[in-house]
Amino acid sequence: MKRDVIIACDFPGKEATLAFLDLFPSGEKPFVKIGMELFYACGPEIVREIKARGHRIFLDLKLHDIPNTVRKAMTVLSALDVDMVNVHAAGTKAMMQAALEGLIRPDGSRPLLIAVTQLTSTSEAVMQDELLIGAGIGETIVRYARNAREAGLDGVVCSPLEAGIVKEACGKEFLTVTPGIRFSDSSADDQVRITTPARAREIGSDFIVVGRPVTAAPDPLAAYKRCIEEFV
Ligand code: C5P
C-alpha cells in the first residue's frame, strides 16, 4: 500500500469544511478523514459531496455494536463509496468479521477496514482499574491488533510510536493508520504521544492522520505539502 497523508477535517459543519477544501487547487485532492462531529451534523450528504469533489474519504465513525447491527450499518456506509472505515476491536472478532462482510459491495469491492485498539486517550491505569483489563497497554494493543488481523481486517489505528510493534506482531502488510503527528516546530496541542511525519515514516506508518498542523496552519496547502514531502 502506498503511504499517504490523511487530513482530519474536524470542522463543525459543511460550510467550514468546503471552505477548507477550496484552498486546494483542482489538481490536489487530499485523502480526508470525516469524523463523528461532521457526519452527525451534516449526514451522508457531506460524504457524497466531498466524494464528488474527487477526494478519498476515511469515514471515522468507530462502530461498536452487536455483529448483526454492525454488518447492516457497514453495508449502508460502504454504499457511500468511502475508501476507509473503522470499528472498535473491543467489539470482538465476530463483530469485526460481520463488519467486513457488510462492507462488500455488489461488484465485490469494499473500503479498507481498520480497527481501533485502545484509544490513545485511555491510560494503562484507567484500562486496568476502570475497565478491568489486567494486561499492560502494549500487550493489549498487540492482542487487539492480532484479533483484527485474524478477523480479516486490513489494519489498525494506533499511535505512530506503536506502529513498529504492530507490524512486528501482524506483518508488514497489516496497515497502521496513525494520528498524533506534529512537525518538529509545531505545538503539541492536547496530543501527548506525538511524532513528526518523517519519524512516523521511519517507524512504519502507512497513513498519517494530520489535523490541526494542517487545518489551523496559516497556509494549509503549504503545511499539507510539507507532510507529503516528509512522509511519502
Ligand atoms: O488535530 P490533530 O492532528 O490532533 O487531529 C488528530 C485526529 O485524529 C483527530 O481527528 C482525532 O480525533 C483523531 N484521533 C486521534 N487519536 C486517536 C484516534 C483518533 O488523535 N487515537
PDB file of C-alpha atoms and ligand atoms in Angstrom:
ATOM      1  CA  MET A   1       0.000   0.000   0.000  1.00  0.00           C
ATOM      2  CA  LYS A   2       1.352   3.407  -0.970  1.00  0.00           C
ATOM      3  CA  ARG A   3       1.992   5.688   2.024  1.00  0.00           C
ATOM      4  CA  ASP A   4      -0.320   8.700   2.234  1.00  0.00           C
ATOM      5  CA  VAL A   5      -1.339  11.659   4.370  1.00  0.00           C
ATOM      6  CA  ILE A   6      -4.961  11.888   5.576  1.00  0.00           C
ATOM      7  CA  ILE A   7      -6.210  15.310   6.671  1.00  0.00           C
ATOM      8  CA  ALA A   8      -8.598  15.201   9.661  1.00  0.00           C
ATOM      9  CA  CYS A   9     -11.439  17.544   8.667  1.00  0.00           C
ATOM     10  CA  ASP A  10     -12.532  18.320  12.217  1.00  0.00           C
ATOM     11  CA  PHE A  11     -14.829  21.196  11.300  1.00  0.00           C
ATOM     12  CA  PRO A  12     -18.256  21.844  12.840  1.00  0.00           C
ATOM     13  CA  GLY A  13     -20.194  21.982   9.573  1.00  0.00           C
ATOM     14  CA  LYS A  14     -20.376  21.867   5.827  1.00  0.00           C
ATOM     15  CA  GLU A  15     -19.509  25.496   5.144  1.00  0.00           C
ATOM     16  CA  ALA A  16     -16.223  25.437   7.069  1.00  0.00           C
ATOM     17  CA  THR A  17     -15.281  22.063   5.583  1.00  0.00           C
ATOM     18  CA  LEU A  18     -15.894  23.045   1.977  1.00  0.00           C
ATOM     19  CA  ALA A  19     -14.162  26.420   2.509  1.00  0.00           C
ATOM     20  CA  PHE A  20     -11.118  24.500   3.734  1.00  0.00           C
ATOM     21  CA  LEU A  21     -11.164  22.087   0.769  1.00  0.00           C
ATOM     22  CA  ASP A  22     -11.475  25.058  -1.601  1.00  0.00           C
ATOM     23  CA  LEU A  23      -7.958  26.093  -0.519  1.00  0.00           C
ATOM     24  CA  PHE A  24      -6.581  23.175  -2.540  1.00  0.00           C
ATOM     25  CA  PRO A  25      -6.030  23.618  -6.281  1.00  0.00           C
ATOM     26  CA  SER A  26      -8.170  21.449  -8.545  1.00  0.00           C
ATOM     27  CA  GLY A  27      -5.309  19.000  -9.209  1.00  0.00           C
ATOM     28  CA  GLU A  28      -4.648  18.458  -5.487  1.00  0.00           C
ATOM     29  CA  LYS A  29      -7.201  16.162  -3.867  1.00  0.00           C
ATOM     30  CA  PRO A  30      -6.002  15.092  -0.427  1.00  0.00           C
ATOM     31  CA  PHE A  31      -7.306  11.987   1.340  1.00  0.00           C
ATOM     32  CA  VAL A  32      -9.587  13.346   4.103  1.00  0.00           C
ATOM     33  CA  LYS A  33     -10.984  11.996   7.351  1.00  0.00           C
ATOM     34  CA  ILE A  34     -14.599  12.734   8.272  1.00  0.00           C
ATOM     35  CA  GLY A  35     -15.347  12.127  11.936  1.00  0.00           C
ATOM     36  CA  MET A  36     -18.425  11.869  14.109  1.00  0.00           C
ATOM     37  CA  GLU A  37     -18.924  15.604  14.604  1.00  0.00           C
ATOM     38  CA  LEU A  38     -19.180  16.430  10.906  1.00  0.00           C
ATOM     39  CA  PHE A  39     -21.070  13.257   9.991  1.00  0.00           C
ATOM     40  CA  TYR A  40     -23.649  13.677  12.744  1.00  0.00           C
ATOM     41  CA  ALA A  41     -24.045  17.364  11.909  1.00  0.00           C
ATOM     42  CA  CYS A  42     -24.373  17.021   8.135  1.00  0.00           C
ATOM     43  CA  GLY A  43     -25.276  13.371   7.496  1.00  0.00           C
ATOM     44  CA  PRO A  44     -24.367  11.215   4.497  1.00  0.00           C
ATOM     45  CA  GLU A  45     -24.770  14.194   2.161  1.00  0.00           C
ATOM     46  CA  ILE A  46     -21.439  15.675   3.257  1.00  0.00           C
ATOM     47  CA  VAL A  47     -19.738  12.390   2.336  1.00  0.00           C
ATOM     48  CA  ARG A  48     -21.362  12.377  -1.122  1.00  0.00           C
ATOM     49  CA  GLU A  49     -20.388  15.988  -1.686  1.00  0.00           C
ATOM     50  CA  ILE A  50     -16.722  15.548  -0.728  1.00  0.00           C
ATOM     51  CA  LYS A  51     -16.543  12.315  -2.715  1.00  0.00           C
ATOM     52  CA  ALA A  52     -18.000  14.104  -5.767  1.00  0.00           C
ATOM     53  CA  ARG A  53     -15.190  16.648  -5.462  1.00  0.00           C
ATOM     54  CA  GLY A  54     -12.736  13.804  -6.009  1.00  0.00           C
ATOM     55  CA  HIS A  55     -11.349  13.173  -2.512  1.00  0.00           C
ATOM     56  CA  ARG A  56     -10.726   9.789  -0.969  1.00  0.00           C
ATOM     57  CA  ILE A  57     -12.518   9.530   2.386  1.00  0.00           C
ATOM     58  CA  PHE A  58     -11.761   7.813   5.688  1.00  0.00           C
ATOM     59  CA  LEU A  59     -15.117   7.756   7.497  1.00  0.00           C
ATOM     60  CA  ASP A  60     -14.074   7.604  11.147  1.00  0.00           C
ATOM     61  CA  LEU A  61     -17.217   6.505  12.991  1.00  0.00           C
ATOM     62  CA  LYS A  62     -15.639   3.734  15.147  1.00  0.00           C
ATOM     63  CA  LEU A  63     -18.570   1.310  15.116  1.00  0.00           C
ATOM     64  CA  HIS A  64     -19.097  -0.953  18.146  1.00  0.00           C
ATOM     65  CA  ASP A  65     -22.361  -2.925  18.481  1.00  0.00           C
ATOM     66  CA  ILE A  66     -23.685  -6.453  18.052  1.00  0.00           C
ATOM     67  CA  PRO A  67     -22.408  -8.154  14.871  1.00  0.00           C
ATOM     68  CA  ASN A  68     -25.720  -8.063  13.007  1.00  0.00           C
ATOM     69  CA  THR A  69     -26.187  -4.326  13.581  1.00  0.00           C
ATOM     70  CA  VAL A  70     -22.618  -3.549  12.547  1.00  0.00           C
ATOM     71  CA  ARG A  71     -22.916  -5.695   9.414  1.00  0.00           C
ATOM     72  CA  LYS A  72     -26.004  -3.815   8.259  1.00  0.00           C
ATOM     73  CA  ALA A  73     -24.606  -0.394   9.175  1.00  0.00           C
ATOM     74  CA  MET A  74     -21.445  -1.169   7.201  1.00  0.00           C
ATOM     75  CA  THR A  75     -23.486  -2.034   4.123  1.00  0.00           C
ATOM     76  CA  VAL A  76     -25.016   1.447   4.313  1.00  0.00           C
ATOM     77  CA  LEU A  77     -21.631   3.157   4.781  1.00  0.00           C
ATOM     78  CA  SER A  78     -19.993   1.146   2.012  1.00  0.00           C
ATOM     79  CA  ALA A  79     -22.686   2.308  -0.415  1.00  0.00           C
ATOM     80  CA  LEU A  80     -21.449   5.872   0.190  1.00  0.00           C
ATOM     81  CA  ASP A  81     -18.339   4.811  -1.735  1.00  0.00           C
ATOM     82  CA  VAL A  82     -15.953   5.727   1.095  1.00  0.00           C
ATOM     83  CA  ASP A  83     -12.373   4.417   0.967  1.00  0.00           C
ATOM     84  CA  MET A  84     -11.738   3.531   4.623  1.00  0.00           C
ATOM     85  CA  VAL A  85     -13.953   2.897   7.684  1.00  0.00           C
ATOM     86  CA  ASN A  86     -13.314   1.649  11.204  1.00  0.00           C
ATOM     87  CA  VAL A  87     -14.637  -0.310  14.196  1.00  0.00           C
ATOM     88  CA  HIS A  88     -13.517  -0.863  17.780  1.00  0.00           C
ATOM     89  CA  ALA A  89     -11.555  -4.092  18.100  1.00  0.00           C
ATOM     90  CA  ALA A  90     -13.191  -4.411  21.551  1.00  0.00           C
ATOM     91  CA  GLY A  91     -16.385  -5.369  19.692  1.00  0.00           C
ATOM     92  CA  THR A  92     -14.843  -8.865  19.218  1.00  0.00           C
ATOM     93  CA  LYS A  93     -13.634 -10.855  16.222  1.00  0.00           C
ATOM     94  CA  ALA A  94     -17.217 -11.890  15.439  1.00  0.00           C
ATOM     95  CA  MET A  95     -18.207  -8.239  15.158  1.00  0.00           C
ATOM     96  CA  MET A  96     -15.177  -7.394  13.028  1.00  0.00           C
ATOM     97  CA  GLN A  97     -15.918 -10.305  10.667  1.00  0.00           C
ATOM     98  CA  ALA A  98     -19.527  -9.155  10.386  1.00  0.00           C
ATOM     99  CA  ALA A  99     -18.321  -5.613   9.609  1.00  0.00           C
ATOM    100  CA  LEU A 100     -16.120  -6.954   6.838  1.00  0.00           C
ATOM    101  CA  GLU A 101     -18.969  -8.998   5.319  1.00  0.00           C
ATOM    102  CA  GLY A 102     -21.270  -5.997   5.395  1.00  0.00           C
ATOM    103  CA  LEU A 103     -18.767  -3.839   3.537  1.00  0.00           C
ATOM    104  CA  ILE A 104     -18.566  -5.956   0.392  1.00  0.00           C
ATOM    105  CA  ARG A 105     -20.322  -4.137  -2.443  1.00  0.00           C
ATOM    106  CA  PRO A 106     -22.310  -5.868  -5.187  1.00  0.00           C
ATOM    107  CA  ASP A 107     -19.280  -5.515  -7.512  1.00  0.00           C
ATOM    108  CA  GLY A 108     -17.020  -7.271  -4.968  1.00  0.00           C
ATOM    109  CA  SER A 109     -15.076  -4.142  -3.958  1.00  0.00           C
ATOM    110  CA  ARG A 110     -15.026  -2.761  -0.410  1.00  0.00           C
ATOM    111  CA  PRO A 111     -13.447   0.069   1.605  1.00  0.00           C
ATOM    112  CA  LEU A 112     -10.416  -0.666   3.782  1.00  0.00           C
ATOM    113  CA  LEU A 113     -11.470  -1.737   7.288  1.00  0.00           C
ATOM    114  CA  ILE A 114      -9.328  -0.622  10.209  1.00  0.00           C
ATOM    115  CA  ALA A 115      -9.737  -1.372  13.937  1.00  0.00           C
ATOM    116  CA  VAL A 116      -9.230   0.944  16.879  1.00  0.00           C
ATOM    117  CA  THR A 117      -7.249  -0.996  19.505  1.00  0.00           C
ATOM    118  CA  GLN A 118      -7.170   1.159  22.634  1.00  0.00           C
ATOM    119  CA  LEU A 119      -7.947   4.848  22.267  1.00  0.00           C
ATOM    120  CA  THR A 120      -4.863   6.949  22.927  1.00  0.00           C
ATOM    121  CA  SER A 121      -6.950   8.851  25.474  1.00  0.00           C
ATOM    122  CA  THR A 122      -7.189   5.701  27.634  1.00  0.00           C
ATOM    123  CA  SER A 123      -4.265   5.326  30.024  1.00  0.00           C
ATOM    124  CA  GLU A 124      -2.995   1.990  31.253  1.00  0.00           C
ATOM    125  CA  ALA A 125      -4.242   2.856  34.769  1.00  0.00           C
ATOM    126  CA  VAL A 126      -7.809   3.529  33.561  1.00  0.00           C
ATOM    127  CA  MET A 127      -7.753   0.419  31.371  1.00  0.00           C
ATOM    128  CA  GLN A 128      -6.762  -1.732  34.346  1.00  0.00           C
ATOM    129  CA  ASP A 129      -8.684  -0.071  37.218  1.00  0.00           C
ATOM    130  CA  GLU A 130     -11.860   1.001  35.408  1.00  0.00           C
ATOM    131  CA  LEU A 131     -12.199  -1.435  32.503  1.00  0.00           C
ATOM    132  CA  LEU A 132     -10.652  -4.348  34.452  1.00  0.00           C
ATOM    133  CA  ILE A 133      -8.289  -5.241  31.590  1.00  0.00           C
ATOM    134  CA  GLY A 134      -5.400  -6.713  33.554  1.00  0.00           C
ATOM    135  CA  ALA A 135      -2.769  -6.853  30.798  1.00  0.00           C
ATOM    136  CA  GLY A 136      -0.425  -3.981  30.023  1.00  0.00           C
ATOM    137  CA  ILE A 137      -1.378  -1.465  27.368  1.00  0.00           C
ATOM    138  CA  GLY A 138       1.272  -2.633  24.862  1.00  0.00           C
ATOM    139  CA  GLU A 139       0.184  -6.257  25.243  1.00  0.00           C
ATOM    140  CA  THR A 140      -3.482  -5.262  24.867  1.00  0.00           C
ATOM    141  CA  ILE A 141      -2.804  -3.273  21.700  1.00  0.00           C
ATOM    142  CA  VAL A 142      -0.856  -6.133  20.134  1.00  0.00           C
ATOM    143  CA  ARG A 143      -3.543  -8.679  21.074  1.00  0.00           C
ATOM    144  CA  TYR A 144      -6.353  -6.494  19.703  1.00  0.00           C
ATOM    145  CA  ALA A 145      -4.337  -5.919  16.519  1.00  0.00           C
ATOM    146  CA  ARG A 146      -3.871  -9.697  16.141  1.00  0.00           C
ATOM    147  CA  ASN A 147      -7.603 -10.210  16.666  1.00  0.00           C
ATOM    148  CA  ALA A 148      -8.258  -7.661  13.920  1.00  0.00           C
ATOM    149  CA  ARG A 149      -5.874  -9.405  11.555  1.00  0.00           C
ATOM    150  CA  GLU A 150      -7.407 -12.805  12.323  1.00  0.00           C
ATOM    151  CA  ALA A 151     -10.846 -11.357  11.572  1.00  0.00           C
ATOM    152  CA  GLY A 152      -9.521 -10.339   8.149  1.00  0.00           C
ATOM    153  CA  LEU A 153      -9.228  -6.590   8.715  1.00  0.00           C
ATOM    154  CA  ASP A 154      -6.696  -4.500   6.837  1.00  0.00           C
ATOM    155  CA  GLY A 155      -5.038  -2.798   9.784  1.00  0.00           C
ATOM    156  CA  VAL A 156      -5.387  -0.698  12.921  1.00  0.00           C
ATOM    157  CA  VAL A 157      -5.417   2.891  14.073  1.00  0.00           C
ATOM    158  CA  CYS A 158      -2.605   3.364  16.570  1.00  0.00           C
ATOM    159  CA  SER A 159      -0.044   5.816  17.844  1.00  0.00           C
ATOM    160  CA  PRO A 160       2.848   6.184  15.398  1.00  0.00           C
ATOM    161  CA  LEU A 161       5.064   5.075  18.279  1.00  0.00           C
ATOM    162  CA  GLU A 162       3.219   1.715  18.300  1.00  0.00           C
ATOM    163  CA  ALA A 163       3.361   1.148  14.537  1.00  0.00           C
ATOM    164  CA  GLY A 164       6.595  -0.846  14.896  1.00  0.00           C
ATOM    165  CA  ILE A 165       5.254  -3.354  17.430  1.00  0.00           C
ATOM    166  CA  VAL A 166       2.034  -3.785  15.446  1.00  0.00           C
ATOM    167  CA  LYS A 167       3.994  -4.530  12.258  1.00  0.00           C
ATOM    168  CA  GLU A 168       6.188  -6.961  14.175  1.00  0.00           C
ATOM    169  CA  ALA A 169       3.158  -8.832  15.524  1.00  0.00           C
ATOM    170  CA  CYS A 170       0.909  -8.718  12.454  1.00  0.00           C
ATOM    171  CA  GLY A 171       3.246  -8.468   9.463  1.00  0.00           C
ATOM    172  CA  LYS A 172       4.349  -5.563   7.340  1.00  0.00           C
ATOM    173  CA  GLU A 173       1.312  -5.744   5.037  1.00  0.00           C
ATOM    174  CA  PHE A 174      -1.015  -5.046   8.003  1.00  0.00           C
ATOM    175  CA  LEU A 175      -1.760  -1.327   7.807  1.00  0.00           C
ATOM    176  CA  THR A 176      -1.060   1.219  10.521  1.00  0.00           C
ATOM    177  CA  VAL A 177      -3.039   4.449  10.429  1.00  0.00           C
ATOM    178  CA  THR A 178      -1.528   6.894  12.871  1.00  0.00           C
ATOM    179  CA  PRO A 179      -2.755  10.197  14.323  1.00  0.00           C
ATOM    180  CA  GLY A 180      -0.659  12.149  16.844  1.00  0.00           C
ATOM    181  CA  ILE A 181       1.509  13.804  14.187  1.00  0.00           C
ATOM    182  CA  ARG A 182       3.275  17.134  14.743  1.00  0.00           C
ATOM    183  CA  PHE A 183       6.019  18.983  12.881  1.00  0.00           C
ATOM    184  CA  SER A 184       9.230  19.353  14.878  1.00  0.00           C
ATOM    185  CA  ASP A 185       8.471  23.080  15.262  1.00  0.00           C
ATOM    186  CA  SER A 186       4.677  22.977  15.872  1.00  0.00           C
ATOM    187  CA  SER A 187       2.586  22.926  19.074  1.00  0.00           C
ATOM    188  CA  ALA A 188       1.538  19.549  20.541  1.00  0.00           C
ATOM    189  CA  ASP A 189      -1.963  20.917  21.387  1.00  0.00           C
ATOM    190  CA  ASP A 190      -3.692  18.255  23.519  1.00  0.00           C
ATOM    191  CA  GLN A 191      -1.799  15.323  21.978  1.00  0.00           C
ATOM    192  CA  VAL A 192       0.661  13.546  24.231  1.00  0.00           C
ATOM    193  CA  ARG A 193       2.370  10.748  22.328  1.00  0.00           C
ATOM    194  CA  ILE A 194       3.385  12.525  19.147  1.00  0.00           C
ATOM    195  CA  THR A 195       5.957  12.281  16.430  1.00  0.00           C
ATOM    196  CA  THR A 196       6.880  14.003  13.163  1.00  0.00           C
ATOM    197  CA  PRO A 197       5.802  12.839   9.689  1.00  0.00           C
ATOM    198  CA  ALA A 198       9.413  11.884   8.920  1.00  0.00           C
ATOM    199  CA  ARG A 199       9.772   9.784  12.074  1.00  0.00           C
ATOM    200  CA  ALA A 200       6.347   8.142  11.513  1.00  0.00           C
ATOM    201  CA  ARG A 201       7.637   7.038   8.117  1.00  0.00           C
ATOM    202  CA  GLU A 202      10.772   5.539   9.674  1.00  0.00           C
ATOM    203  CA  ILE A 203       8.746   3.630  12.295  1.00  0.00           C
ATOM    204  CA  GLY A 204       6.480   2.168   9.627  1.00  0.00           C
ATOM    205  CA  SER A 205       3.171   4.066   9.449  1.00  0.00           C
ATOM    206  CA  ASP A 206       1.237   3.554   6.219  1.00  0.00           C
ATOM    207  CA  PHE A 207      -1.101   6.522   6.694  1.00  0.00           C
ATOM    208  CA  ILE A 208      -0.620   9.515   8.960  1.00  0.00           C
ATOM    209  CA  VAL A 209      -3.746  11.372  10.099  1.00  0.00           C
ATOM    210  CA  VAL A 210      -2.993  15.067  10.482  1.00  0.00           C
ATOM    211  CA  GLY A 211      -5.488  17.614  11.765  1.00  0.00           C
ATOM    212  CA  ARG A 212      -4.521  20.939  13.301  1.00  0.00           C
ATOM    213  CA  PRO A 213      -0.950  21.126  11.963  1.00  0.00           C
ATOM    214  CA  VAL A 214      -2.652  21.478   8.540  1.00  0.00           C
ATOM    215  CA  THR A 215      -6.166  22.792   9.243  1.00  0.00           C
ATOM    216  CA  ALA A 216      -5.011  25.520  11.660  1.00  0.00           C
ATOM    217  CA  ALA A 217      -1.837  26.439   9.740  1.00  0.00           C
ATOM    218  CA  PRO A 218      -1.543  29.952   8.284  1.00  0.00           C
ATOM    219  CA  ASP A 219      -1.031  28.270   4.901  1.00  0.00           C
ATOM    220  CA  PRO A 220      -2.781  24.860   4.991  1.00  0.00           C
ATOM    221  CA  LEU A 221      -1.717  23.917   1.472  1.00  0.00           C
ATOM    222  CA  ALA A 222       1.959  24.518   2.310  1.00  0.00           C
ATOM    223  CA  ALA A 223       1.583  22.550   5.559  1.00  0.00           C
ATOM    224  CA  TYR A 224      -0.046  19.652   3.677  1.00  0.00           C
ATOM    225  CA  LYS A 225       2.771  19.665   1.118  1.00  0.00           C
ATOM    226  CA  ARG A 226       5.307  19.622   3.935  1.00  0.00           C
ATOM    227  CA  CYS A 227       3.604  16.482   5.347  1.00  0.00           C
ATOM    228  CA  ILE A 228       3.772  14.846   1.921  1.00  0.00           C
ATOM    229  CA  GLU A 229       7.440  15.751   1.499  1.00  0.00           C
ATOM    230  CA  GLU A 230       8.405  14.411   4.932  1.00  0.00           C
ATOM    231  CA  PHE A 231       6.235  11.301   4.876  1.00  0.00           C
ATOM    232  CA  VAL A 232       5.539   9.993   1.388  1.00  0.00           C
TER     233      VAL A 232
HETATM  234  O1  C5P B   1      -5.549  17.916  15.182  1.00  0.00           O
HETATM  235  P1  C5P B   1      -4.898  16.574  15.343  1.00  0.00           P
HETATM  236  O2  C5P B   1      -3.741  16.343  14.381  1.00  0.00           O
HETATM  237  O3  C5P B   1      -4.526  16.287  16.775  1.00  0.00           O
HETATM  238  O4  C5P B   1      -6.045  15.561  14.898  1.00  0.00           O
HETATM  239  C1  C5P B   1      -5.894  14.168  15.013  1.00  0.00           C
HETATM  240  C2  C5P B   1      -7.146  13.479  14.539  1.00  0.00           C
HETATM  241  O5  C5P B   1      -7.015  12.091  14.779  1.00  0.00           O
HETATM  242  C3  C5P B   1      -8.415  13.911  15.260  1.00  0.00           C
HETATM  243  O6  C5P B   1      -9.496  13.780  14.342  1.00  0.00           O
HETATM  244  C4  C5P B   1      -8.536  12.896  16.363  1.00  0.00           C
HETATM  245  O7  C5P B   1      -9.861  12.718  16.790  1.00  0.00           O
HETATM  246  C5  C5P B   1      -8.024  11.635  15.680  1.00  0.00           C
HETATM  247  N1  C5P B   1      -7.528  10.611  16.585  1.00  0.00           N
HETATM  248  C6  C5P B   1      -6.512  10.830  17.490  1.00  0.00           C
HETATM  249  N2  C5P B   1      -6.088   9.809  18.305  1.00  0.00           N
HETATM  250  C7  C5P B   1      -6.667   8.603  18.234  1.00  0.00           C
HETATM  251  C8  C5P B   1      -7.681   8.362  17.311  1.00  0.00           C
HETATM  252  C9  C5P B   1      -8.103   9.399  16.505  1.00  0.00           C
HETATM  253  O8  C5P B   1      -5.969  11.923  17.556  1.00  0.00           O
HETATM  254  N3  C5P B   1      -6.216   7.630  18.984  1.00  0.00           N
END
